[in-house]
mmCIF file of C-alpha atoms and ligand atoms in Angstrom:
data_model
loop_
_atom_site.group_PDB
_atom_site.id
_atom_site.type_symbol
_atom_site.label_atom_id
_atom_site.label_comp_id
_atom_site.label_asym_id
_atom_site.label_seq_id
_atom_site.Cartn_x
_atom_site.Cartn_y
_atom_site.Cartn_z
ATOM 1 C CA ARG A 1 -59.501 -40.743 5.037
ATOM 2 C CA LYS A 2 -61.253 -41.041 8.352
ATOM 3 C CA GLU A 3 -63.089 -44.327 8.840
ATOM 4 C CA ILE A 4 -66.586 -44.529 10.273
ATOM 5 C CA ASN A 5 -68.014 -47.880 11.338
ATOM 6 C CA VAL A 6 -71.721 -48.092 10.726
ATOM 7 C CA ALA A 7 -74.153 -50.905 11.580
ATOM 8 C CA LEU A 8 -77.505 -51.256 9.842
ATOM 9 C CA LEU A 9 -80.233 -52.521 12.127
ATOM 10 C CA GLY A 10 -83.951 -52.891 11.534
ATOM 11 C CA ASN A 11 -86.964 -55.137 11.293
ATOM 12 C CA PRO A 12 -86.906 -57.899 8.670
ATOM 13 C CA ASN A 13 -87.978 -56.474 5.301
ATOM 14 C CA SER A 14 -87.442 -52.852 6.309
ATOM 15 C CA GLY A 15 -84.953 -52.556 3.452
ATOM 16 C CA LYS A 16 -81.607 -53.009 5.225
ATOM 17 C CA THR A 17 -80.068 -55.175 2.527
ATOM 18 C CA SER A 18 -81.366 -52.905 -0.238
ATOM 19 C CA LEU A 19 -79.878 -49.911 1.547
ATOM 20 C CA PHE A 20 -76.628 -51.783 2.141
ATOM 21 C CA ASN A 21 -76.390 -52.752 -1.538
ATOM 22 C CA CYS A 22 -77.255 -49.251 -2.598
ATOM 23 C CA LEU A 23 -74.454 -47.782 -0.486
ATOM 24 C CA ALA A 24 -71.763 -50.456 -0.665
ATOM 25 C CA GLY A 25 -72.313 -51.463 -4.291
ATOM 26 C CA ALA A 26 -69.674 -53.972 -5.310
ATOM 27 C CA HIS A 27 -67.541 -53.400 -2.218
ATOM 28 C CA GLN A 28 -68.919 -56.222 -0.124
ATOM 29 C CA LYS A 29 -68.038 -59.562 1.345
ATOM 30 C CA VAL A 30 -69.962 -62.140 3.315
ATOM 31 C CA GLY A 31 -68.882 -64.058 6.411
ATOM 32 C CA ASN A 32 -70.402 -65.236 9.665
ATOM 33 C CA PHE A 33 -70.762 -63.662 13.060
ATOM 34 C CA SER A 34 -68.403 -65.482 15.424
ATOM 35 C CA GLY A 35 -69.891 -68.622 16.911
ATOM 36 C CA VAL A 36 -73.188 -68.551 15.059
ATOM 37 C CA THR A 37 -74.349 -69.351 11.554
ATOM 38 C CA VAL A 38 -75.874 -65.947 11.021
ATOM 39 C CA GLU A 39 -74.509 -64.416 7.824
ATOM 40 C CA LYS A 40 -72.522 -61.227 8.161
ATOM 41 C CA TYR A 41 -72.429 -58.825 5.227
ATOM 42 C CA GLU A 42 -69.718 -56.211 5.293
ATOM 43 C CA GLY A 43 -69.035 -53.454 2.824
ATOM 44 C CA PHE A 44 -67.871 -49.881 2.518
ATOM 45 C CA VAL A 45 -68.436 -46.671 0.645
ATOM 46 C CA LYS A 46 -65.976 -43.843 0.114
ATOM 47 C CA TYR A 47 -67.798 -40.566 0.587
ATOM 48 C CA LYS A 48 -66.278 -37.101 0.837
ATOM 49 C CA ASP A 49 -63.244 -37.421 3.158
ATOM 50 C CA TYR A 50 -64.477 -40.606 4.766
ATOM 51 C CA LYS A 51 -64.443 -44.340 4.305
ATOM 52 C CA ILE A 52 -67.748 -45.522 5.721
ATOM 53 C CA ASN A 53 -67.701 -49.203 6.699
ATOM 54 C CA LEU A 54 -71.068 -50.895 6.747
ATOM 55 C CA ILE A 55 -72.399 -54.025 8.434
ATOM 56 C CA ASP A 56 -75.821 -55.405 7.577
ATOM 57 C CA LEU A 57 -77.031 -56.864 10.895
ATOM 58 C CA PRO A 58 -79.693 -59.605 10.953
ATOM 59 C CA GLY A 59 -83.271 -58.330 10.912
ATOM 60 C CA THR A 60 -84.972 -58.195 14.327
ATOM 61 C CA TYR A 61 -88.186 -56.901 15.863
ATOM 62 C CA SER A 62 -86.633 -56.506 19.275
ATOM 63 C CA LEU A 63 -83.339 -56.788 21.163
ATOM 64 C CA THR A 64 -84.241 -59.418 23.718
ATOM 65 C CA ALA A 65 -82.210 -62.538 24.438
ATOM 66 C CA TYR A 66 -84.746 -64.880 22.878
ATOM 67 C CA SER A 67 -83.427 -65.409 19.348
ATOM 68 C CA PRO A 68 -79.914 -65.820 17.922
ATOM 69 C CA GLU A 69 -80.526 -62.917 15.508
ATOM 70 C CA GLU A 70 -81.419 -60.545 18.315
ATOM 71 C CA VAL A 71 -78.453 -61.651 20.418
ATOM 72 C CA VAL A 72 -76.078 -61.279 17.453
ATOM 73 C CA ALA A 73 -77.425 -57.817 16.699
ATOM 74 C CA ARG A 74 -77.272 -56.505 20.236
ATOM 75 C CA ASN A 75 -73.919 -58.111 21.062
ATOM 76 C CA TYR A 76 -72.478 -56.574 17.935
ATOM 77 C CA ILE A 77 -73.644 -53.129 18.988
ATOM 78 C CA ILE A 78 -72.514 -53.527 22.596
ATOM 79 C CA GLU A 79 -69.190 -55.248 21.951
ATOM 80 C CA GLU A 80 -68.046 -53.817 18.635
ATOM 81 C CA GLN A 81 -69.395 -50.369 19.424
ATOM 82 C CA PRO A 82 -69.979 -49.112 15.881
ATOM 83 C CA ASP A 83 -69.650 -45.333 15.600
ATOM 84 C CA VAL A 84 -73.147 -44.974 14.210
ATOM 85 C CA VAL A 85 -76.140 -47.325 14.231
ATOM 86 C CA ILE A 86 -78.550 -46.758 11.367
ATOM 87 C CA ASP A 87 -81.994 -47.944 12.330
ATOM 88 C CA VAL A 88 -83.772 -48.769 9.066
ATOM 89 C CA ILE A 89 -87.474 -48.183 9.575
ATOM 90 C CA ASP A 90 -90.239 -49.213 7.177
ATOM 91 C CA GLY A 91 -92.156 -45.940 6.998
ATOM 92 C CA THR A 92 -95.343 -47.749 5.981
ATOM 93 C CA ASN A 93 -95.240 -49.777 9.214
ATOM 94 C CA LEU A 94 -94.096 -47.215 11.737
ATOM 95 C CA GLU A 95 -95.928 -48.589 14.743
ATOM 96 C CA ARG A 96 -94.360 -52.044 14.446
ATOM 97 C CA ASN A 97 -90.908 -50.786 13.438
ATOM 98 C CA LEU A 98 -90.605 -48.223 16.222
ATOM 99 C CA TYR A 99 -90.583 -50.952 18.858
ATOM 100 C CA LEU A 100 -87.002 -51.789 17.909
ATOM 101 C CA THR A 101 -86.285 -48.061 17.785
ATOM 102 C CA THR A 102 -87.255 -47.683 21.459
ATOM 103 C CA GLN A 103 -84.664 -50.316 22.308
ATOM 104 C CA ILE A 104 -81.988 -48.582 20.287
ATOM 105 C CA MET A 105 -82.841 -45.425 22.227
ATOM 106 C CA GLU A 106 -82.365 -47.391 25.460
ATOM 107 C CA LEU A 107 -78.907 -48.498 24.372
ATOM 108 C CA GLU A 108 -78.024 -44.792 24.192
ATOM 109 C CA VAL A 109 -75.809 -45.303 21.142
ATOM 110 C CA ASP A 110 -75.269 -42.744 18.416
ATOM 111 C CA ALA A 111 -78.184 -43.573 16.189
ATOM 112 C CA LEU A 112 -79.451 -42.316 12.888
ATOM 113 C CA TYR A 113 -82.984 -43.139 11.830
ATOM 114 C CA ALA A 114 -83.677 -43.879 8.175
ATOM 115 C CA ILE A 115 -87.384 -43.802 7.452
ATOM 116 C CA ASN A 116 -87.215 -46.049 4.433
ATOM 117 C CA MET A 117 -89.836 -46.934 1.777
ATOM 118 C CA ILE A 118 -90.595 -43.223 1.597
ATOM 119 C CA ASP A 119 -91.760 -43.747 -2.012
ATOM 120 C CA GLU A 120 -94.398 -46.171 -0.745
ATOM 121 C CA VAL A 121 -95.269 -43.848 2.156
ATOM 122 C CA GLU A 122 -95.981 -41.072 -0.318
ATOM 123 C CA LYS A 123 -97.876 -43.365 -2.650
ATOM 124 C CA GLN A 124 -100.153 -44.395 0.211
ATOM 125 C CA GLY A 125 -100.736 -40.747 1.111
ATOM 126 C CA ILE A 126 -99.180 -41.085 4.567
ATOM 127 C CA GLU A 127 -97.620 -37.856 5.860
ATOM 128 C CA ILE A 128 -94.769 -38.035 8.354
ATOM 129 C CA ASP A 129 -93.575 -34.913 10.149
ATOM 130 C CA ILE A 130 -89.829 -35.586 9.958
ATOM 131 C CA PRO A 131 -88.609 -32.638 12.119
ATOM 132 C CA GLN A 132 -91.080 -33.571 14.850
ATOM 133 C CA ILE A 133 -90.281 -37.293 14.856
ATOM 134 C CA GLN A 134 -86.614 -36.303 14.984
ATOM 135 C CA LYS A 135 -87.309 -34.378 18.187
ATOM 136 C CA LEU A 136 -89.110 -37.326 19.755
ATOM 137 C CA LEU A 137 -86.480 -39.908 18.822
ATOM 138 C CA GLY A 138 -83.663 -37.590 19.800
ATOM 139 C CA SER A 139 -81.416 -38.032 16.795
ATOM 140 C CA HIS A 140 -81.226 -37.402 13.083
ATOM 141 C CA VAL A 141 -84.001 -38.749 10.888
ATOM 142 C CA VAL A 142 -83.632 -39.085 7.121
ATOM 143 C CA ALA A 143 -86.326 -40.169 4.677
ATOM 144 C CA THR A 144 -85.006 -42.731 2.197
ATOM 145 C CA SER A 145 -86.037 -45.067 -0.543
ATOM 146 C CA ALA A 146 -83.434 -47.763 -1.014
ATOM 147 C CA SER A 147 -85.145 -49.164 -4.096
ATOM 148 C CA LYS A 148 -85.527 -45.747 -5.766
ATOM 149 C CA HIS A 149 -82.125 -44.525 -4.534
ATOM 150 C CA ILE A 150 -83.648 -41.523 -2.754
ATOM 151 C CA GLY A 151 -81.886 -39.887 0.189
ATOM 152 C CA MET A 152 -78.635 -41.854 -0.032
ATOM 153 C CA ASP A 153 -76.235 -38.883 -0.037
ATOM 154 C CA LEU A 154 -78.310 -37.180 2.633
ATOM 155 C CA LEU A 155 -78.085 -40.331 4.745
ATOM 156 C CA LEU A 156 -74.285 -40.388 4.396
ATOM 157 C CA ASP A 157 -74.102 -36.680 5.224
ATOM 158 C CA HIS A 158 -75.975 -37.413 8.421
ATOM 159 C CA VAL A 159 -73.741 -40.394 9.239
ATOM 160 C CA ILE A 160 -70.854 -37.925 9.150
ATOM 161 C CA ARG A 161 -72.740 -35.390 11.252
ATOM 162 C CA VAL A 162 -73.609 -37.962 13.916
ATOM 163 C CA TYR A 163 -70.026 -39.278 13.879
ATOM 164 C CA GLU A 164 -68.553 -35.790 14.191
ATOM 165 C CA GLY A 165 -70.815 -35.102 17.164
ATOM 166 C CA ASP A 166 -72.903 -32.593 15.285
ATOM 167 C CA ILE A 167 -76.023 -34.063 16.808
ATOM 168 C CA ASN A 168 -77.880 -30.748 16.862
ATOM 169 C CA VAL A 169 -80.921 -32.594 18.118
ATOM 170 C CA SER A 170 -81.811 -32.886 21.785
ATOM 171 C CA LYS A 171 -80.994 -36.434 22.847
ATOM 172 C CA ASN A 172 -84.391 -37.635 23.846
ATOM 173 C CA LYS A 173 -84.988 -40.412 26.339
ATOM 174 C CA LEU A 174 -87.880 -42.744 26.637
ATOM 175 C CA ILE A 175 -89.271 -42.053 30.090
ATOM 176 C CA TYR A 176 -90.954 -44.925 31.902
ATOM 177 C CA SER A 177 -93.621 -44.893 34.562
ATOM 178 C CA LEU A 178 -92.440 -43.105 37.687
ATOM 179 C CA ARG A 179 -91.985 -46.269 39.777
ATOM 180 C CA ILE A 180 -89.920 -47.923 37.042
ATOM 181 C CA GLU A 181 -87.735 -44.822 36.736
ATOM 182 C CA GLU A 182 -87.181 -44.796 40.522
ATOM 183 C CA GLN A 183 -86.082 -48.429 40.539
ATOM 184 C CA LEU A 184 -83.882 -47.912 37.458
ATOM 185 C CA GLU A 185 -82.162 -45.066 39.286
ATOM 186 C CA LYS A 186 -81.436 -47.315 42.270
ATOM 187 C CA LEU A 187 -80.086 -50.047 40.016
ATOM 188 C CA LYS A 188 -77.920 -47.638 38.040
ATOM 189 C CA ASN A 189 -76.387 -46.207 41.219
ATOM 190 C CA LEU A 190 -75.523 -49.691 42.376
ATOM 191 C CA LEU A 191 -74.235 -50.880 38.983
ATOM 192 C CA GLN A 192 -72.030 -47.823 38.807
ATOM 193 C CA SER A 193 -70.015 -49.099 41.766
ATOM 194 C CA ASP A 194 -68.882 -52.036 39.629
ATOM 195 C CA SER A 195 -66.162 -50.663 37.374
ATOM 196 C CA TRP A 196 -66.019 -53.804 35.219
ATOM 197 C CA LEU A 197 -69.707 -53.514 34.360
ATOM 198 C CA SER A 198 -69.648 -49.750 33.939
ATOM 199 C CA SER A 199 -66.719 -49.885 31.535
ATOM 200 C CA ARG A 200 -68.433 -52.456 29.323
ATOM 201 C CA TYR A 201 -72.100 -51.652 29.376
ATOM 202 C CA ASN A 202 -74.412 -48.726 29.205
ATOM 203 C CA LEU A 203 -75.813 -48.818 32.736
ATOM 204 C CA HIS A 204 -79.221 -47.475 31.790
ATOM 205 C CA TRP A 205 -79.625 -50.329 29.308
ATOM 206 C CA LEU A 206 -78.303 -52.865 31.818
ATOM 207 C CA ALA A 207 -80.772 -51.662 34.456
ATOM 208 C CA VAL A 208 -83.709 -51.845 32.031
ATOM 209 C CA LYS A 209 -82.694 -55.360 30.994
ATOM 210 C CA LEU A 210 -82.496 -56.476 34.646
ATOM 211 C CA LEU A 211 -86.049 -55.300 35.287
ATOM 212 C CA GLU A 212 -87.046 -56.977 32.034
ATOM 213 C CA ASN A 213 -85.776 -60.291 33.350
ATOM 214 C CA ASP A 214 -83.233 -60.664 30.532
ATOM 215 C CA GLN A 215 -81.503 -63.997 31.094
ATOM 216 C CA LEU A 216 -78.215 -63.106 29.368
ATOM 217 C CA VAL A 217 -77.859 -59.924 31.382
ATOM 218 C CA TYR A 218 -78.720 -61.890 34.529
ATOM 219 C CA GLU A 219 -75.938 -64.375 33.769
ATOM 220 C CA THR A 220 -73.453 -61.535 33.440
ATOM 221 C CA VAL A 221 -74.468 -59.609 36.541
ATOM 222 C CA LYS A 222 -74.748 -62.806 38.638
ATOM 223 C CA GLN A 223 -70.975 -63.199 38.348
ATOM 224 C CA ARG A 224 -70.426 -59.891 40.117
ATOM 225 C CA SER A 225 -70.196 -59.333 43.861
ATOM 226 C CA ILE A 226 -72.920 -56.680 43.746
ATOM 227 C CA TRP A 227 -75.411 -59.338 42.585
ATOM 228 C CA ILE A 228 -77.005 -59.857 46.006
ATOM 229 C CA ARG A 229 -77.844 -56.179 46.246
ATOM 230 C CA VAL A 230 -78.986 -56.080 42.607
ATOM 231 C CA GLU A 231 -81.286 -59.023 43.248
ATOM 232 C CA ARG A 232 -82.740 -57.265 46.278
ATOM 233 C CA ILE A 233 -83.736 -54.258 44.149
ATOM 234 C CA ILE A 234 -85.228 -56.502 41.455
ATOM 235 C CA ASN A 235 -87.308 -58.377 44.040
ATOM 236 C CA GLU A 236 -88.349 -55.127 45.669
ATOM 237 C CA THR A 237 -89.510 -53.878 42.250
ATOM 238 C CA ILE A 238 -91.504 -57.029 41.549
ATOM 239 C CA ASP A 239 -93.097 -56.619 44.986
ATOM 240 C CA ILE A 240 -94.012 -52.974 44.432
ATOM 241 C CA PHE A 241 -95.724 -53.758 41.117
ATOM 242 C CA GLU A 242 -97.416 -56.877 42.405
ATOM 243 C CA LYS A 243 -98.926 -54.942 45.316
ATOM 244 C CA SER A 244 -99.951 -51.874 43.332
ATOM 245 C CA ILE A 245 -101.105 -53.055 39.910
ATOM 246 C CA HIS A 246 -100.656 -56.835 39.907
ATOM 247 C CA ARG A 247 -98.314 -56.745 36.971
ATOM 248 C CA ASP A 248 -94.667 -57.621 36.457
ATOM 249 C CA PRO A 249 -92.178 -54.803 35.801
ATOM 250 C CA ASP A 250 -91.289 -56.211 32.368
ATOM 251 C CA VAL A 251 -94.930 -55.951 31.308
ATOM 252 C CA VAL A 252 -95.027 -52.330 32.433
ATOM 253 C CA ILE A 253 -91.808 -51.589 30.536
ATOM 254 C CA THR A 254 -93.265 -53.065 27.341
ATOM 255 C CA GLU A 255 -96.487 -51.112 27.805
ATOM 256 C CA ASP A 256 -94.537 -47.899 28.360
ATOM 257 C CA ARG A 257 -92.649 -48.436 25.105
ATOM 258 C CA HIS A 258 -95.900 -48.971 23.224
ATOM 259 C CA ALA A 259 -97.383 -45.869 24.843
ATOM 260 C CA PHE A 260 -94.370 -43.826 23.724
ATOM 261 C CA ILE A 261 -94.794 -45.151 20.171
ATOM 262 C CA ARG A 262 -98.519 -44.396 20.080
ATOM 263 C CA GLY A 263 -97.846 -40.864 21.314
ATOM 264 C CA ALA A 264 -95.092 -40.328 18.750
ATOM 265 C CA ILE A 265 -97.309 -41.553 15.926
ATOM 266 C CA ARG A 266 -100.219 -39.411 17.056
ATOM 267 C CA GLU A 267 -97.965 -36.367 16.981
ATOM 268 C CA THR A 268 -96.174 -37.004 13.715
ATOM 269 C CA VAL A 269 -98.177 -39.172 11.349
ATOM 270 C CA GLN A 270 -101.164 -38.200 9.286
ATOM 271 C CA MET A 271 -102.854 -41.154 7.686
ATOM 272 C CA PRO A 272 -104.530 -40.567 4.320
ATOM 273 C CA ASN A 273 -107.911 -38.943 4.562
ATOM 274 C CA LYS A 274 -110.155 -41.727 3.292
ATOM 275 C CA VAL A 275 -113.204 -39.473 2.880
ATOM 276 C CA LYS A 276 -111.318 -37.052 0.686
ATOM 277 C CA LYS A 277 -109.982 -39.962 -1.334
ATOM 278 C CA ASN A 278 -113.452 -41.318 -1.985
ATOM 279 C CA LEU A 279 -114.698 -37.953 -3.225
ATOM 280 C CA THR A 280 -112.026 -37.577 -5.890
HETATM 281 P P1 GDP B 1 -84.269 -56.465 4.731
HETATM 282 O O1 GDP B 1 -84.990 -57.702 5.141
HETATM 283 O O2 GDP B 1 -84.396 -55.400 5.773
HETATM 284 O O3 GDP B 1 -82.862 -56.690 4.327
HETATM 285 O O4 GDP B 1 -85.074 -55.874 3.479
HETATM 286 P P2 GDP B 1 -84.728 -55.968 1.930
HETATM 287 O O5 GDP B 1 -83.678 -55.008 1.553
HETATM 288 O O6 GDP B 1 -84.500 -57.377 1.563
HETATM 289 O O7 GDP B 1 -86.085 -55.414 1.310
HETATM 290 C C1 GDP B 1 -87.329 -56.075 1.490
HETATM 291 C C2 GDP B 1 -88.222 -55.756 0.301
HETATM 292 O O8 GDP B 1 -88.544 -54.369 0.290
HETATM 293 C C3 GDP B 1 -87.569 -56.036 -1.042
HETATM 294 O O9 GDP B 1 -88.549 -56.520 -1.902
HETATM 295 C C4 GDP B 1 -87.069 -54.661 -1.475
HETATM 296 O O10 GDP B 1 -86.993 -54.554 -2.881
HETATM 297 C C5 GDP B 1 -88.140 -53.757 -0.920
HETATM 298 N N1 GDP B 1 -87.634 -52.407 -0.610
HETATM 299 C C6 GDP B 1 -86.527 -52.077 0.060
HETATM 300 N N2 GDP B 1 -86.405 -50.750 0.181
HETATM 301 C C7 GDP B 1 -87.483 -50.218 -0.414
HETATM 302 C C8 GDP B 1 -87.945 -48.866 -0.614
HETATM 303 O O11 GDP B 1 -87.331 -47.885 -0.173
HETATM 304 N N3 GDP B 1 -89.130 -48.711 -1.273
HETATM 305 C C9 GDP B 1 -89.842 -49.759 -1.740
HETATM 306 N N4 GDP B 1 -90.985 -49.494 -2.356
HETATM 307 N N5 GDP B 1 -89.442 -51.036 -1.567
HETATM 308 C C10 GDP B 1 -88.272 -51.263 -0.915
HETATM 309 K K1 K B 2 -85.637 -59.957 3.471
HETATM 310 MG MG1 MG B 3 -81.670 -58.363 4.622
#
């Protein structure tokens, strides 16, 4: 059997553990992530010709360096490089849940999006255009209900498709404001000249994190000889934004993510028609 390593990531209460239990059943064990007292649940499921290993990562709203859960989750993805990251999304709270999704997109990993709680979504009369949201997120999207065991085989089929490179979906990118994109390009070109960094990190993600003032990424890049030049670009960026719109680059990055989410929701989600509801 071929083995596929899969990590489940998502907001707290999006249904990760339910999904994990649903898929792994009795095949699970609990440990800790190295160095921290965050519980690590591992399990597996044998499906078709594959053994699919699953890790239930701690719930997070973001992937910043501010909380141990977020650091554990992002370090796991960056260092352990799971074959597929399943982003478990609470379909009844798309706007909030998609913030983490934008950061998974930035990591440029092979992701699969499970829009969970689909039973509740339907009950509330919310309509989600799955093919369209798939286009916007740039990878497979599967509607699931972990508590009602809906979409589980479909989800595993898509894990296999993502793993086998059958992406069949245009890999979409979250595009930032022009000035941010220009500075990211400069940073990426510079970071690329450091082979140690480029072999370990996705440079797009690293560049975004530098403009976001991410302290852990700073600590890493500060050790490198290119740091002086990196710092110059960061300061230049802060200057550009201070002079033009009096805002810090990290604020603009956050706003751009929210703008992307609002646009995606506008295009793909139909909230229940309250008027119609009242008439019936
Ligand atoms: P986690 O924090 O992401 O691990 O979320 P849990 O798996 O603990 O689920 C949070 C709550 O949502 C629990 O009460 C689950 O029973 C419930 N839940 C999980 N998945 C679904 C689902 O697909 N539909 C519904 N209606 N409830 C769900
Ligand atoms: K929970
Ligand atoms: Mg959980």
